[in-house]
PDB file of C-alpha atoms in Angstrom:
ATOM      1  CA  MET F   1     -17.385  24.914   0.825  1.00  0.00           C
ATOM      2  CA  THR F   2     -18.309  22.384   3.519  1.00  0.00           C
ATOM      3  CA  ARG F   3     -15.748  21.512   6.153  1.00  0.00           C
ATOM      4  CA  LEU F   4     -15.852  18.685   8.626  1.00  0.00           C
ATOM      5  CA  LEU F   5     -14.151  18.843  12.023  1.00  0.00           C
ATOM      6  CA  PHE F   6     -13.320  15.639  13.864  1.00  0.00           C
ATOM      7  CA  CYS F   7     -13.034  16.663  17.536  1.00  0.00           C
ATOM      8  CA  ASP F   8     -11.913  14.610  20.512  1.00  0.00           C
ATOM      9  CA  MET F   9     -13.810  15.197  23.769  1.00  0.00           C
ATOM     10  CA  ASP F  10     -11.715  14.463  26.917  1.00  0.00           C
ATOM     11  CA  GLY F  11      -8.822  16.762  27.278  1.00  0.00           C
ATOM     12  CA  THR F  12      -9.836  18.635  24.148  1.00  0.00           C
ATOM     13  CA  ILE F  13     -13.229  20.337  24.409  1.00  0.00           C
ATOM     14  CA  LEU F  14     -13.714  19.014  27.949  1.00  0.00           C
ATOM     15  CA  ASP F  15     -11.090  19.503  30.632  1.00  0.00           C
ATOM     16  CA  ALA F  16     -10.103  17.217  33.539  1.00  0.00           C
ATOM     17  CA  GLN F  17     -13.092  18.400  35.525  1.00  0.00           C
ATOM     18  CA  ASP F  18     -15.357  17.609  32.555  1.00  0.00           C
ATOM     19  CA  GLU F  19     -15.981  21.322  31.914  1.00  0.00           C
ATOM     20  CA  LEU F  20     -16.442  22.956  28.596  1.00  0.00           C
ATOM     21  CA  HIS F  21     -14.528  26.215  27.792  1.00  0.00           C
ATOM     22  CA  PRO F  22     -17.192  28.793  26.854  1.00  0.00           C
ATOM     23  CA  LYS F  23     -15.222  30.047  23.829  1.00  0.00           C
ATOM     24  CA  ASN F  24     -14.990  26.636  22.420  1.00  0.00           C
ATOM     25  CA  PHE F  25     -18.803  26.323  22.554  1.00  0.00           C
ATOM     26  CA  VAL F  26     -19.220  29.683  20.818  1.00  0.00           C
ATOM     27  CA  GLU F  27     -16.721  28.986  18.084  1.00  0.00           C
ATOM     28  CA  MET F  28     -18.145  25.469  17.410  1.00  0.00           C
ATOM     29  CA  LYS F  29     -21.674  26.974  17.091  1.00  0.00           C
ATOM     30  CA  ARG F  30     -20.323  29.544  14.609  1.00  0.00           C
ATOM     31  CA  TRP F  31     -18.563  26.871  12.619  1.00  0.00           C
ATOM     32  CA  GLN F  32     -21.924  25.027  12.331  1.00  0.00           C
ATOM     33  CA  GLU F  33     -23.795  28.180  11.399  1.00  0.00           C
ATOM     34  CA  GLU F  34     -21.529  28.751   8.505  1.00  0.00           C
ATOM     35  CA  GLY F  35     -22.561  25.338   7.098  1.00  0.00           C
ATOM     36  CA  ASN F  36     -19.713  23.270   8.361  1.00  0.00           C
ATOM     37  CA  LEU F  37     -20.022  19.965  10.323  1.00  0.00           C
ATOM     38  CA  ILE F  38     -18.599  18.509  13.603  1.00  0.00           C
ATOM     39  CA  ALA F  39     -18.139  14.944  14.399  1.00  0.00           C
ATOM     40  CA  LEU F  40     -17.202  14.227  18.037  1.00  0.00           C
ATOM     41  CA  CYS F  41     -14.591  11.495  17.932  1.00  0.00           C
ATOM     42  CA  THR F  42     -14.057   9.777  21.185  1.00  0.00           C
ATOM     43  CA  GLY F  43     -13.228   6.661  23.100  1.00  0.00           C
ATOM     44  CA  ARG F  44     -16.453   7.143  25.102  1.00  0.00           C
ATOM     45  CA  ASN F  45     -19.407   4.854  24.656  1.00  0.00           C
ATOM     46  CA  ILE F  46     -22.918   6.174  23.983  1.00  0.00           C
ATOM     47  CA  MET F  47     -23.955   6.388  27.714  1.00  0.00           C
ATOM     48  CA  GLU F  48     -20.784   8.210  28.779  1.00  0.00           C
ATOM     49  CA  CYS F  49     -21.026  10.624  25.733  1.00  0.00           C
ATOM     50  CA  GLN F  50     -24.751  11.400  26.289  1.00  0.00           C
ATOM     51  CA  SER F  51     -24.229  12.549  29.826  1.00  0.00           C
ATOM     52  CA  SER F  52     -21.859  15.323  28.676  1.00  0.00           C
ATOM     53  CA  LEU F  53     -23.901  16.173  25.622  1.00  0.00           C
ATOM     54  CA  LYS F  54     -26.977  16.753  27.742  1.00  0.00           C
ATOM     55  CA  ARG F  55     -25.108  18.753  30.316  1.00  0.00           C
ATOM     56  CA  PHE F  56     -23.495  21.207  27.961  1.00  0.00           C
ATOM     57  CA  ASP F  57     -25.597  20.961  24.703  1.00  0.00           C
ATOM     58  CA  ILE F  58     -22.247  20.436  22.859  1.00  0.00           C
ATOM     59  CA  PRO F  59     -22.631  21.279  19.083  1.00  0.00           C
ATOM     60  CA  TYR F  60     -22.198  18.215  16.843  1.00  0.00           C
ATOM     61  CA  ASP F  61     -23.622  16.595  13.733  1.00  0.00           C
ATOM     62  CA  TYR F  62     -22.098  13.097  14.093  1.00  0.00           C
ATOM     63  CA  LEU F  63     -20.750  10.880  16.859  1.00  0.00           C
ATOM     64  CA  VAL F  64     -17.754   8.587  16.320  1.00  0.00           C
ATOM     65  CA  LEU F  65     -17.705   6.594  19.551  1.00  0.00           C
ATOM     66  CA  ASN F  66     -15.816   3.608  20.953  1.00  0.00           C
ATOM     67  CA  ASN F  67     -12.621   4.719  18.987  1.00  0.00           C
ATOM     68  CA  GLY F  68     -14.461   4.189  15.768  1.00  0.00           C
ATOM     69  CA  GLY F  69     -16.498   1.129  16.688  1.00  0.00           C
ATOM     70  CA  HIS F  70     -19.822   2.937  16.746  1.00  0.00           C
ATOM     71  CA  ILE F  71     -20.936   5.839  14.536  1.00  0.00           C
ATOM     72  CA  LEU F  72     -24.112   7.823  14.788  1.00  0.00           C
ATOM     73  CA  ASP F  73     -25.927  10.561  12.916  1.00  0.00           C
ATOM     74  CA  LYS F  74     -27.405  12.198  15.985  1.00  0.00           C
ATOM     75  CA  GLU F  75     -29.356   9.218  17.444  1.00  0.00           C
ATOM     76  CA  LYS F  76     -29.389   6.919  14.329  1.00  0.00           C
ATOM     77  CA  THR F  77     -26.656   4.341  14.129  1.00  0.00           C
ATOM     78  CA  LEU F  78     -24.783   4.332  10.811  1.00  0.00           C
ATOM     79  CA  TYR F  79     -22.141   1.832  11.740  1.00  0.00           C
ATOM     80  CA  GLU F  80     -21.407  -0.563  14.587  1.00  0.00           C
ATOM     81  CA  LYS F  81     -18.803  -3.328  15.332  1.00  0.00           C
ATOM     82  CA  LYS F  82     -18.695  -5.329  18.410  1.00  0.00           C
ATOM     83  CA  ILE F  83     -16.419  -7.677  20.510  1.00  0.00           C
ATOM     84  CA  SER F  84     -17.719 -11.179  20.741  1.00  0.00           C
ATOM     85  CA  HIS F  85     -19.085 -12.532  23.964  1.00  0.00           C
ATOM     86  CA  ASN F  86     -16.415 -15.175  24.363  1.00  0.00           C
ATOM     87  CA  VAL F  87     -13.474 -12.758  23.889  1.00  0.00           C
ATOM     88  CA  GLY F  88     -14.978 -10.040  26.010  1.00  0.00           C
ATOM     89  CA  CYS F  89     -15.602 -12.435  28.955  1.00  0.00           C
ATOM     90  CA  GLN F  90     -11.957 -13.701  28.830  1.00  0.00           C
ATOM     91  CA  ILE F  91     -10.526 -10.139  28.857  1.00  0.00           C
ATOM     92  CA  LEU F  92     -12.804  -9.077  31.764  1.00  0.00           C
ATOM     93  CA  ALA F  93     -11.805 -12.217  33.645  1.00  0.00           C
ATOM     94  CA  LEU F  94      -8.224 -11.153  33.199  1.00  0.00           C
ATOM     95  CA  THR F  95      -8.567  -7.490  34.350  1.00  0.00           C
ATOM     96  CA  THR F  96     -11.030  -8.122  37.253  1.00  0.00           C
ATOM     97  CA  ASN F  97      -8.545 -10.576  38.768  1.00  0.00           C
ATOM     98  CA  ILE F  98      -5.986  -7.840  39.463  1.00  0.00           C
ATOM     99  CA  GLU F  99      -6.413  -5.929  42.674  1.00  0.00           C
ATOM    100  CA  GLY F 100      -6.769  -2.183  42.219  1.00  0.00           C
ATOM    101  CA  MET F 101      -7.795  -2.476  38.537  1.00  0.00           C
ATOM    102  CA  TRP F 102     -10.928  -0.780  37.360  1.00  0.00           C
ATOM    103  CA  SER F 103     -12.758  -2.818  34.715  1.00  0.00           C
ATOM    104  CA  TYR F 104     -15.570  -1.498  32.564  1.00  0.00           C
ATOM    105  CA  PHE F 105     -17.894  -2.870  29.880  1.00  0.00           C
ATOM    106  CA  CYS F 106     -20.559  -1.385  27.686  1.00  0.00           C
ATOM    107  CA  ASP F 107     -22.933  -3.432  25.464  1.00  0.00           C
ATOM    108  CA  GLY F 108     -24.866  -0.461  24.091  1.00  0.00           C
ATOM    109  CA  LYS F 109     -27.638  -0.753  26.721  1.00  0.00           C
ATOM    110  CA  TYR F 110     -25.731  -0.937  29.924  1.00  0.00           C
ATOM    111  CA  ASN F 111     -22.422   0.365  31.221  1.00  0.00           C
ATOM    112  CA  TYR F 112     -20.992  -1.239  34.377  1.00  0.00           C
ATOM    113  CA  ALA F 113     -17.729  -0.838  36.288  1.00  0.00           C
ATOM    114  CA  TYR F 114     -15.959  -3.081  38.742  1.00  0.00           C
ATOM    115  CA  LEU F 115     -13.230  -2.615  41.360  1.00  0.00           C
ATOM    116  CA  ASP F 116     -12.024  -5.009  44.088  1.00  0.00           C
ATOM    117  CA  GLY F 117     -15.294  -6.847  44.552  1.00  0.00           C
ATOM    118  CA  LYS F 118     -17.696  -4.022  44.093  1.00  0.00           C
ATOM    119  CA  THR F 119     -20.007  -3.292  40.956  1.00  0.00           C
ATOM    120  CA  TYR F 120     -21.006   0.126  39.808  1.00  0.00           C
ATOM    121  CA  GLN F 121     -23.425   1.628  37.369  1.00  0.00           C
ATOM    122  CA  HIS F 122     -21.204   3.927  35.261  1.00  0.00           C
ATOM    123  CA  ASN F 123     -22.437   7.012  33.320  1.00  0.00           C
ATOM    124  CA  GLY F 124     -19.164   8.753  32.483  1.00  0.00           C
ATOM    125  CA  LEU F 125     -19.339  11.256  35.327  1.00  0.00           C
ATOM    126  CA  GLU F 126     -19.736   9.068  38.449  1.00  0.00           C
ATOM    127  CA  ASN F 127     -20.001   5.462  39.567  1.00  0.00           C
ATOM    128  CA  GLU F 128     -23.061   4.421  41.648  1.00  0.00           C
ATOM    129  CA  GLU F 129     -22.559   1.123  43.486  1.00  0.00           C
ATOM    130  CA  VAL F 130     -25.104  -1.503  42.792  1.00  0.00           C
ATOM    131  CA  SER F 131     -25.864  -4.879  44.354  1.00  0.00           C
ATOM    132  CA  LYS F 132     -25.461  -6.846  41.105  1.00  0.00           C
ATOM    133  CA  GLU F 133     -22.540  -9.226  40.549  1.00  0.00           C
ATOM    134  CA  PHE F 134     -20.159  -7.952  37.822  1.00  0.00           C
ATOM    135  CA  HIS F 135     -19.040 -11.360  36.665  1.00  0.00           C
ATOM    136  CA  GLN F 136     -22.601 -12.568  36.227  1.00  0.00           C
ATOM    137  CA  LEU F 137     -23.462  -9.398  34.413  1.00  0.00           C
ATOM    138  CA  TYR F 138     -20.748  -9.738  31.768  1.00  0.00           C
ATOM    139  CA  ASN F 139     -21.326 -13.467  31.347  1.00  0.00           C
ATOM    140  CA  GLU F 140     -24.977 -12.692  30.584  1.00  0.00           C
ATOM    141  CA  THR F 141     -24.116 -10.057  27.929  1.00  0.00           C
ATOM    142  CA  ASP F 142     -24.401 -11.091  24.264  1.00  0.00           C
ATOM    143  CA  ASP F 143     -21.453  -9.088  22.929  1.00  0.00           C
ATOM    144  CA  PHE F 144     -19.667  -5.859  23.854  1.00  0.00           C
ATOM    145  CA  GLN F 145     -19.202  -2.430  22.301  1.00  0.00           C
ATOM    146  CA  ILE F 146     -16.137  -1.539  24.202  1.00  0.00           C
ATOM    147  CA  LEU F 147     -14.170  -2.678  27.280  1.00  0.00           C
ATOM    148  CA  CYS F 148     -11.964  -0.405  29.425  1.00  0.00           C
ATOM    149  CA  PHE F 149      -9.450  -0.782  32.275  1.00  0.00           C
ATOM    150  CA  ASN F 150      -7.165   1.423  34.380  1.00  0.00           C
ATOM    151  CA  GLN F 151      -5.351   1.086  37.692  1.00  0.00           C
ATOM    152  CA  ASP F 152      -7.030   2.976  40.524  1.00  0.00           C
ATOM    153  CA  ASN F 153      -3.635   4.473  41.606  1.00  0.00           C
ATOM    154  CA  GLN F 154      -2.912   5.661  38.008  1.00  0.00           C
ATOM    155  CA  GLU F 155       0.210   3.568  37.805  1.00  0.00           C
ATOM    156  CA  MET F 156       0.991   1.538  34.698  1.00  0.00           C
ATOM    157  CA  ASN F 157       2.734  -1.684  35.782  1.00  0.00           C
ATOM    158  CA  ASN F 158      -0.400  -3.978  35.674  1.00  0.00           C
ATOM    159  CA  ILE F 159      -1.787  -1.981  32.638  1.00  0.00           C
ATOM    160  CA  TYR F 160       1.226  -3.176  30.624  1.00  0.00           C
ATOM    161  CA  TYR F 161       0.807  -6.735  31.904  1.00  0.00           C
ATOM    162  CA  CYS F 162      -2.829  -6.814  30.744  1.00  0.00           C
ATOM    163  CA  LEU F 163      -1.936  -5.196  27.393  1.00  0.00           C
ATOM    164  CA  ASP F 164       0.637  -7.875  26.740  1.00  0.00           C
ATOM    165  CA  GLN F 165      -1.719 -10.718  27.558  1.00  0.00           C
ATOM    166  CA  ILE F 166      -4.543  -9.252  25.456  1.00  0.00           C
ATOM    167  CA  GLN F 167      -2.267  -8.568  22.491  1.00  0.00           C
ATOM    168  CA  LYS F 168      -0.845 -12.104  22.659  1.00  0.00           C
ATOM    169  CA  MET F 169      -4.216 -13.962  23.071  1.00  0.00           C
ATOM    170  CA  PHE F 170      -6.631 -11.883  21.107  1.00  0.00           C
ATOM    171  CA  PHE F 171      -4.662 -10.039  18.334  1.00  0.00           C
ATOM    172  CA  ASN F 172      -7.116 -11.324  15.759  1.00  0.00           C
ATOM    173  CA  ASP F 173     -10.182  -9.982  17.705  1.00  0.00           C
ATOM    174  CA  VAL F 174      -9.430  -6.660  19.377  1.00  0.00           C
ATOM    175  CA  GLU F 175      -7.218  -3.614  19.383  1.00  0.00           C
ATOM    176  CA  THR F 176      -6.197  -1.600  22.393  1.00  0.00           C
ATOM    177  CA  HIS F 177      -5.882   2.159  22.637  1.00  0.00           C
ATOM    178  CA  ILE F 178      -4.197   4.005  25.516  1.00  0.00           C
ATOM    179  CA  ASN F 179      -5.488   7.447  26.572  1.00  0.00           C
ATOM    180  CA  GLN F 180      -3.343   8.709  29.439  1.00  0.00           C
ATOM    181  CA  PHE F 181      -3.870   6.143  32.227  1.00  0.00           C
ATOM    182  CA  TYR F 182      -6.850   4.442  30.534  1.00  0.00           C
ATOM    183  CA  VAL F 183      -6.961   1.600  28.056  1.00  0.00           C
ATOM    184  CA  ASP F 184      -9.888   1.090  25.629  1.00  0.00           C
ATOM    185  CA  VAL F 185     -10.334  -2.367  24.051  1.00  0.00           C
ATOM    186  CA  VAL F 186     -12.333  -2.266  20.794  1.00  0.00           C
ATOM    187  CA  PRO F 187     -12.997  -4.684  17.907  1.00  0.00           C
ATOM    188  CA  VAL F 188     -10.116  -5.403  15.612  1.00  0.00           C
ATOM    189  CA  GLY F 189      -9.797  -2.796  12.831  1.00  0.00           C
ATOM    190  CA  CYS F 190     -11.317  -0.013  14.853  1.00  0.00           C
ATOM    191  CA  SER F 191      -9.584   3.248  15.706  1.00  0.00           C
ATOM    192  CA  LYS F 192     -10.358   6.948  15.464  1.00  0.00           C
ATOM    193  CA  GLY F 193      -8.641   6.915  12.112  1.00  0.00           C
ATOM    194  CA  THR F 194     -10.904   4.163  10.760  1.00  0.00           C
ATOM    195  CA  GLY F 195     -13.766   6.054  12.275  1.00  0.00           C
ATOM    196  CA  VAL F 196     -12.877   9.124  10.274  1.00  0.00           C
ATOM    197  CA  LYS F 197     -12.619   7.068   6.982  1.00  0.00           C
ATOM    198  CA  THR F 198     -15.934   5.151   7.674  1.00  0.00           C
ATOM    199  CA  LEU F 199     -17.980   8.327   8.439  1.00  0.00           C
ATOM    200  CA  LEU F 200     -16.624  10.053   5.291  1.00  0.00           C
ATOM    201  CA  SER F 201     -17.728   7.023   3.244  1.00  0.00           C
ATOM    202  CA  LEU F 202     -21.196   7.184   4.691  1.00  0.00           C
ATOM    203  CA  ILE F 203     -21.843  10.946   4.316  1.00  0.00           C
ATOM    204  CA  ASP F 204     -23.851  11.741   1.224  1.00  0.00           C
ATOM    205  CA  GLN F 205     -22.875  15.436   0.888  1.00  0.00           C
ATOM    206  CA  LYS F 206     -19.511  16.549  -0.496  1.00  0.00           C
ATOM    207  CA  ILE F 207     -16.953  17.441   2.152  1.00  0.00           C
ATOM    208  CA  ASP F 208     -14.391  19.855   0.782  1.00  0.00           C
ATOM    209  CA  LYS F 209     -11.837  19.819   3.648  1.00  0.00           C
ATOM    210  CA  THR F 210     -11.374  17.787   6.836  1.00  0.00           C
ATOM    211  CA  TYR F 211      -9.890  18.815  10.184  1.00  0.00           C
ATOM    212  CA  ALA F 212      -8.984  16.968  13.411  1.00  0.00           C
ATOM    213  CA  ILE F 213      -8.017  17.999  16.866  1.00  0.00           C
ATOM    214  CA  GLY F 214      -7.082  15.986  19.890  1.00  0.00           C
ATOM    215  CA  ASP F 215      -4.693  15.693  22.765  1.00  0.00           C
ATOM    216  CA  SER F 216      -3.596  12.053  23.092  1.00  0.00           C
ATOM    217  CA  PHE F 217      -2.029   9.021  21.383  1.00  0.00           C
ATOM    218  CA  ASN F 218      -5.427   7.575  20.380  1.00  0.00           C
ATOM    219  CA  ASP F 219      -6.017  10.737  18.364  1.00  0.00           C
ATOM    220  CA  THR F 220      -3.051  10.486  16.008  1.00  0.00           C
ATOM    221  CA  SER F 221      -4.822   8.028  13.758  1.00  0.00           C
ATOM    222  CA  MET F 222      -7.392  10.823  13.144  1.00  0.00           C
ATOM    223  CA  PHE F 223      -4.494  13.125  12.209  1.00  0.00           C
ATOM    224  CA  GLU F 224      -3.317  10.795   9.506  1.00  0.00           C
ATOM    225  CA  ASN F 225      -6.790  10.760   7.789  1.00  0.00           C
ATOM    226  CA  VAL F 226      -7.687  14.495   7.563  1.00  0.00           C
ATOM    227  CA  ASP F 227      -6.278  17.532   5.641  1.00  0.00           C
ATOM    228  CA  VAL F 228      -5.268  19.626   8.716  1.00  0.00           C
ATOM    229  CA  SER F 229      -4.661  18.361  12.289  1.00  0.00           C
ATOM    230  CA  ALA F 230      -3.927  20.048  15.538  1.00  0.00           C
ATOM    231  CA  THR F 231      -3.048  19.212  19.062  1.00  0.00           C
ATOM    232  CA  PHE F 232      -2.203  21.168  22.215  1.00  0.00           C
ATOM    233  CA  ASN F 233       0.892  22.723  23.690  1.00  0.00           C
ATOM    234  CA  TYR F 234       0.415  20.517  26.753  1.00  0.00           C
ATOM    235  CA  ALA F 235       0.225  17.287  24.639  1.00  0.00           C
ATOM    236  CA  ASP F 236       2.943  14.601  24.719  1.00  0.00           C
ATOM    237  CA  GLU F 237       5.877  15.390  22.431  1.00  0.00           C
ATOM    238  CA  GLU F 238       5.170  12.303  20.288  1.00  0.00           C
ATOM    239  CA  VAL F 239       1.590  13.447  19.777  1.00  0.00           C
ATOM    240  CA  LYS F 240       2.788  16.927  18.712  1.00  0.00           C
ATOM    241  CA  LYS F 241       5.025  15.406  16.060  1.00  0.00           C
ATOM    242  CA  LYS F 242       1.937  13.845  14.416  1.00  0.00           C
ATOM    243  CA  ALA F 243       0.016  17.153  14.245  1.00  0.00           C
ATOM    244  CA  ASP F 244       0.244  19.954  11.693  1.00  0.00           C
ATOM    245  CA  LYS F 245      -0.512  22.697  14.263  1.00  0.00           C
ATOM    246  CA  ILE F 246       0.005  23.233  18.008  1.00  0.00           C
ATOM    247  CA  VAL F 247      -2.658  25.354  19.706  1.00  0.00           C
ATOM    248  CA  SER F 248      -3.960  26.228  23.222  1.00  0.00           C
ATOM    249  CA  TYR F 249      -7.664  25.817  22.603  1.00  0.00           C
ATOM    250  CA  VAL F 250     -10.179  24.344  20.106  1.00  0.00           C
ATOM    251  CA  TYR F 251     -11.591  27.878  19.380  1.00  0.00           C
ATOM    252  CA  GLU F 252      -8.031  29.037  18.494  1.00  0.00           C
ATOM    253  CA  PHE F 253      -7.779  26.190  15.904  1.00  0.00           C
ATOM    254  CA  LEU F 254     -11.084  26.935  14.338  1.00  0.00           C
ATOM    255  CA  SER F 255     -10.619  30.746  14.198  1.00  0.00           C
ATOM    256  CA  GLU F 256      -7.280  30.196  12.462  1.00  0.00           C
ATOM    257  CA  GLU F 257      -8.921  28.063   9.833  1.00  0.00           C
ATOM    258  CA  GLU F 258     -11.181  30.908   8.498  1.00  0.00           C
TER     259      GLU F 258
END
């Protein structure tokens, strides 16, 4: 029997300090050695994801990135959907106009961030200030894999303003997903749930049972599209209501599914 685990990254296998619990690593490796598969299912883009994969050698078979907008079999792209240049530029013009708002874009080749007049090269772990002009960079981009924004002070007042504007103006073009204080903007029709369904449709081998584990609201669409789902005892109560099981660690969930 072949089983497939869809596993969130941030707050699930990686903690707030971007550290990997050693027992999670051991249990995930054992899961693979028994002939099962792992798909890391995250809002991260390819550059952000690769920094952690290289650092920890995290076990995986597939990557479901950008909340379902980009799917890879190791390094090979199986599926990709993007935000148009015109829509992406308008959204970035909105978020960069607000003081104290971090704005990010990734086009699959470059990953840049902006805050209060300064531009940064972003790799998921840190931001390195660069001399390039952010508005020029995004206006020169053909299209976008993902856009993100969050308030530097982790408050939500301007987040909700931006969400309202984006949903009114671009409801035919993009979807928004909140993960704690961060908002991901992805092409319309993309979510972790659609990522689950798309990957399953692309895999040649028979998958007998599917699992998902995550900690936040953007993970709940995964839960709806697998056989068994789990979240954590520290997750929001609304997230817990969507999951089949409540656990403390990924390794606990996997060991229970023997």
